[in-house]
């Protein structure tokens, strides 16, 4: 709470409870009873490593070395075509949302302008409607 005060966090309602300013891991540990908290804490520290396993399932291993081995052996392989499709979709989305460019609208605008020019020419040449 002293650190929060030094860096300028001013929220009287929150700062009365020192548990508000703890690490996010604590949310995984806190439980309804002290026994449950202890069990979860031990599991967090001693539970092992979660890594990709055989048949696209996850596995839990006890050592870091085994985790590296499993990760190398069973990491999912993404085909180049999927990577390319994802790259194209991300690029289009980035341009739409951050650049304001929407290819569909731009193409639609060109088509509309072409039809408008054609209609205007026909009207001028006497082939249009009323």
PDB file of C-alpha atoms in Angstrom:
ATOM      1  CA  UNK A   1       0.000   0.000   0.000  1.00  0.00           C
ATOM      2  CA  UNK A   2       2.952   2.309   0.680  1.00  0.00           C
ATOM      3  CA  UNK A   3       4.314   1.652  -2.821  1.00  0.00           C
ATOM      4  CA  UNK A   4       0.911   2.381  -4.376  1.00  0.00           C
ATOM      5  CA  UNK A   5       0.795   5.644  -2.465  1.00  0.00           C
ATOM      6  CA  UNK A   6       4.305   6.585  -3.691  1.00  0.00           C
ATOM      7  CA  UNK A   7       3.427   5.945  -7.355  1.00  0.00           C
ATOM      8  CA  UNK A   8       0.224   7.934  -7.105  1.00  0.00           C
ATOM      9  CA  UNK A   9      -2.499   5.286  -6.802  1.00  0.00           C
ATOM     10  CA  UNK A  10      -5.272   7.103  -4.961  1.00  0.00           C
ATOM     11  CA  UNK A  11      -8.318   4.965  -4.308  1.00  0.00           C
ATOM     12  CA  UNK A  12      -9.379   5.046  -0.662  1.00  0.00           C
ATOM     13  CA  UNK A  13     -11.857   2.181  -1.024  1.00  0.00           C
ATOM     14  CA  UNK A  14      -9.299  -0.188  -2.561  1.00  0.00           C
ATOM     15  CA  UNK A  15      -6.288   0.757  -0.495  1.00  0.00           C
ATOM     16  CA  UNK A  16      -7.970  -0.224   2.766  1.00  0.00           C
ATOM     17  CA  UNK A  17      -7.573  -3.853   1.689  1.00  0.00           C
ATOM     18  CA  UNK A  18      -3.910  -4.739   1.105  1.00  0.00           C
ATOM     19  CA  UNK A  19      -4.914  -7.917  -0.802  1.00  0.00           C
ATOM     20  CA  UNK A  20      -6.112  -5.823  -3.755  1.00  0.00           C
ATOM     21  CA  UNK A  21      -2.532  -4.962  -4.775  1.00  0.00           C
ATOM     22  CA  UNK A  22      -1.114  -8.498  -4.959  1.00  0.00           C
ATOM     23  CA  UNK A  23       0.192 -10.537  -7.867  1.00  0.00           C
ATOM     24  CA  UNK A  24      -2.260 -12.076 -10.341  1.00  0.00           C
ATOM     25  CA  UNK A  25      -1.112 -15.574  -9.336  1.00  0.00           C
ATOM     26  CA  UNK A  26      -2.863 -15.082  -6.044  1.00  0.00           C
ATOM     27  CA  UNK A  27      -6.235 -15.305  -7.788  1.00  0.00           C
ATOM     28  CA  UNK A  28      -5.318 -18.893  -8.685  1.00  0.00           C
ATOM     29  CA  UNK A  29      -4.492 -19.755  -5.083  1.00  0.00           C
ATOM     30  CA  UNK A  30      -7.033 -18.037  -2.830  1.00  0.00           C
ATOM     31  CA  UNK A  31      -9.825 -20.352  -1.753  1.00  0.00           C
ATOM     32  CA  UNK A  32     -12.638 -20.584   0.723  1.00  0.00           C
ATOM     33  CA  UNK A  33     -10.458 -22.206   3.429  1.00  0.00           C
ATOM     34  CA  UNK A  34      -6.813 -22.138   4.469  1.00  0.00           C
ATOM     35  CA  UNK A  35      -6.510 -25.829   3.619  1.00  0.00           C
ATOM     36  CA  UNK A  36      -7.753 -25.210   0.079  1.00  0.00           C
ATOM     37  CA  UNK A  37      -5.374 -22.253  -0.311  1.00  0.00           C
ATOM     38  CA  UNK A  38      -2.453 -24.435   0.825  1.00  0.00           C
ATOM     39  CA  UNK A  39      -3.433 -27.225  -1.562  1.00  0.00           C
ATOM     40  CA  UNK A  40      -3.672 -24.811  -4.503  1.00  0.00           C
ATOM     41  CA  UNK A  41      -0.406 -23.088  -3.568  1.00  0.00           C
ATOM     42  CA  UNK A  42       1.444 -26.410  -3.450  1.00  0.00           C
ATOM     43  CA  UNK A  43      -0.080 -27.419  -6.777  1.00  0.00           C
ATOM     44  CA  UNK A  44       1.009 -24.121  -8.340  1.00  0.00           C
ATOM     45  CA  UNK A  45       4.600 -24.554  -7.118  1.00  0.00           C
ATOM     46  CA  UNK A  46       4.987 -28.300  -7.561  1.00  0.00           C
ATOM     47  CA  UNK A  47       2.460 -29.229 -10.233  1.00  0.00           C
ATOM     48  CA  UNK A  48       4.905 -29.403 -13.110  1.00  0.00           C
ATOM     49  CA  UNK A  49       4.848 -27.942 -16.611  1.00  0.00           C
ATOM     50  CA  UNK A  50       1.932 -28.003 -19.031  1.00  0.00           C
ATOM     51  CA  UNK A  51       3.107 -28.792 -22.576  1.00  0.00           C
ATOM     52  CA  UNK A  52       1.735 -30.145 -25.864  1.00  0.00           C
ATOM     53  CA  UNK A  53       1.441 -33.905 -25.780  1.00  0.00           C
ATOM     54  CA  UNK A  54       0.643 -36.761 -28.163  1.00  0.00           C
ATOM     55  CA  UNK A  55      -2.642 -36.764 -30.119  1.00  0.00           C
ATOM     56  CA  UNK A  56      -2.994 -32.963 -29.801  1.00  0.00           C
ATOM     57  CA  UNK A  57      -3.691 -33.236 -26.082  1.00  0.00           C
ATOM     58  CA  UNK A  58      -1.913 -31.426 -23.262  1.00  0.00           C
ATOM     59  CA  UNK A  59       0.442 -33.181 -20.864  1.00  0.00           C
ATOM     60  CA  UNK A  60       1.933 -32.325 -17.489  1.00  0.00           C
ATOM     61  CA  UNK A  61       5.614 -33.118 -16.892  1.00  0.00           C
ATOM     62  CA  UNK A  62       7.713 -32.719 -13.749  1.00  0.00           C
ATOM     63  CA  UNK A  63      10.979 -31.271 -15.096  1.00  0.00           C
ATOM     64  CA  UNK A  64      11.965 -28.383 -17.299  1.00  0.00           C
ATOM     65  CA  UNK A  65      14.145 -30.635 -19.440  1.00  0.00           C
ATOM     66  CA  UNK A  66      11.241 -33.008 -20.086  1.00  0.00           C
ATOM     67  CA  UNK A  67       9.042 -30.009 -20.913  1.00  0.00           C
ATOM     68  CA  UNK A  68      11.554 -28.853 -23.555  1.00  0.00           C
ATOM     69  CA  UNK A  69      11.742 -32.345 -25.010  1.00  0.00           C
ATOM     70  CA  UNK A  70       7.947 -32.715 -25.191  1.00  0.00           C
ATOM     71  CA  UNK A  71       7.545 -29.243 -26.666  1.00  0.00           C
ATOM     72  CA  UNK A  72      10.004 -30.028 -29.459  1.00  0.00           C
ATOM     73  CA  UNK A  73       8.424 -33.388 -30.158  1.00  0.00           C
ATOM     74  CA  UNK A  74       4.720 -32.496 -30.001  1.00  0.00           C
ATOM     75  CA  UNK A  75       4.396 -28.802 -30.832  1.00  0.00           C
ATOM     76  CA  UNK A  76       1.634 -28.337 -33.381  1.00  0.00           C
ATOM     77  CA  UNK A  77       2.796 -27.769 -36.940  1.00  0.00           C
ATOM     78  CA  UNK A  78       0.949 -25.052 -38.805  1.00  0.00           C
ATOM     79  CA  UNK A  79       0.895 -25.444 -42.609  1.00  0.00           C
ATOM     80  CA  UNK A  80       2.341 -22.580 -44.635  1.00  0.00           C
ATOM     81  CA  UNK A  81      -1.030 -22.084 -46.363  1.00  0.00           C
ATOM     82  CA  UNK A  82      -2.681 -21.409 -42.969  1.00  0.00           C
ATOM     83  CA  UNK A  83       0.061 -18.962 -42.048  1.00  0.00           C
ATOM     84  CA  UNK A  84      -0.387 -17.147 -45.368  1.00  0.00           C
ATOM     85  CA  UNK A  85      -4.177 -17.014 -44.956  1.00  0.00           C
ATOM     86  CA  UNK A  86      -3.788 -15.661 -41.417  1.00  0.00           C
ATOM     87  CA  UNK A  87      -1.275 -13.063 -42.632  1.00  0.00           C
ATOM     88  CA  UNK A  88      -3.670 -11.881 -45.363  1.00  0.00           C
ATOM     89  CA  UNK A  89      -6.628 -11.698 -42.970  1.00  0.00           C
ATOM     90  CA  UNK A  90      -4.564  -9.779 -40.401  1.00  0.00           C
ATOM     91  CA  UNK A  91      -3.305  -7.365 -43.039  1.00  0.00           C
ATOM     92  CA  UNK A  92      -6.807  -6.661 -44.324  1.00  0.00           C
ATOM     93  CA  UNK A  93      -8.160  -6.232 -40.805  1.00  0.00           C
ATOM     94  CA  UNK A  94      -5.313  -3.892 -39.864  1.00  0.00           C
ATOM     95  CA  UNK A  95      -5.948  -1.702 -42.900  1.00  0.00           C
ATOM     96  CA  UNK A  96      -9.702  -1.655 -42.269  1.00  0.00           C
ATOM     97  CA  UNK A  97      -9.619  -0.797 -38.601  1.00  0.00           C
ATOM     98  CA  UNK A  98      -6.456   1.254 -38.304  1.00  0.00           C
ATOM     99  CA  UNK A  99      -6.019   2.695 -41.774  1.00  0.00           C
ATOM    100  CA  UNK A 100      -9.656   3.241 -42.671  1.00  0.00           C
ATOM    101  CA  UNK A 101      -9.303   1.314 -45.933  1.00  0.00           C
ATOM    102  CA  UNK A 102     -12.010  -1.152 -46.842  1.00  0.00           C
ATOM    103  CA  UNK A 103     -11.277  -2.947 -50.120  1.00  0.00           C
ATOM    104  CA  UNK A 104     -14.933  -3.934 -50.616  1.00  0.00           C
ATOM    105  CA  UNK A 105     -16.074  -0.330 -50.305  1.00  0.00           C
ATOM    106  CA  UNK A 106     -13.333   0.908 -52.621  1.00  0.00           C
ATOM    107  CA  UNK A 107     -14.202  -1.659 -55.310  1.00  0.00           C
ATOM    108  CA  UNK A 108     -17.916  -0.937 -54.829  1.00  0.00           C
ATOM    109  CA  UNK A 109     -17.185   2.776 -55.263  1.00  0.00           C
ATOM    110  CA  UNK A 110     -15.397   2.155 -58.575  1.00  0.00           C
ATOM    111  CA  UNK A 111     -18.305   0.039 -59.827  1.00  0.00           C
ATOM    112  CA  UNK A 112     -20.833   2.682 -58.771  1.00  0.00           C
ATOM    113  CA  UNK A 113     -18.846   5.465 -60.467  1.00  0.00           C
ATOM    114  CA  UNK A 114     -18.666   3.423 -63.665  1.00  0.00           C
ATOM    115  CA  UNK A 115     -22.435   2.869 -63.674  1.00  0.00           C
ATOM    116  CA  UNK A 116     -23.060   6.546 -62.885  1.00  0.00           C
ATOM    117  CA  UNK A 117     -20.862   7.690 -65.786  1.00  0.00           C
ATOM    118  CA  UNK A 118     -22.581   5.246 -68.139  1.00  0.00           C
ATOM    119  CA  UNK A 119     -26.040   6.446 -67.044  1.00  0.00           C
ATOM    120  CA  UNK A 120     -24.968  10.076 -67.478  1.00  0.00           C
ATOM    121  CA  UNK A 121     -23.631   9.418 -70.999  1.00  0.00           C
ATOM    122  CA  UNK A 122     -26.851   7.654 -71.984  1.00  0.00           C
ATOM    123  CA  UNK A 123     -28.969  10.507 -70.607  1.00  0.00           C
ATOM    124  CA  UNK A 124     -26.885  13.066 -72.508  1.00  0.00           C
ATOM    125  CA  UNK A 125     -27.163  11.061 -75.742  1.00  0.00           C
ATOM    126  CA  UNK A 126     -30.923  10.814 -75.370  1.00  0.00           C
ATOM    127  CA  UNK A 127     -31.086   7.112 -74.583  1.00  0.00           C
ATOM    128  CA  UNK A 128     -31.958   7.500 -70.904  1.00  0.00           C
ATOM    129  CA  UNK A 129     -35.333   7.550 -69.187  1.00  0.00           C
ATOM    130  CA  UNK A 130     -37.458  10.592 -68.275  1.00  0.00           C
TER     131      UNK A 130
END
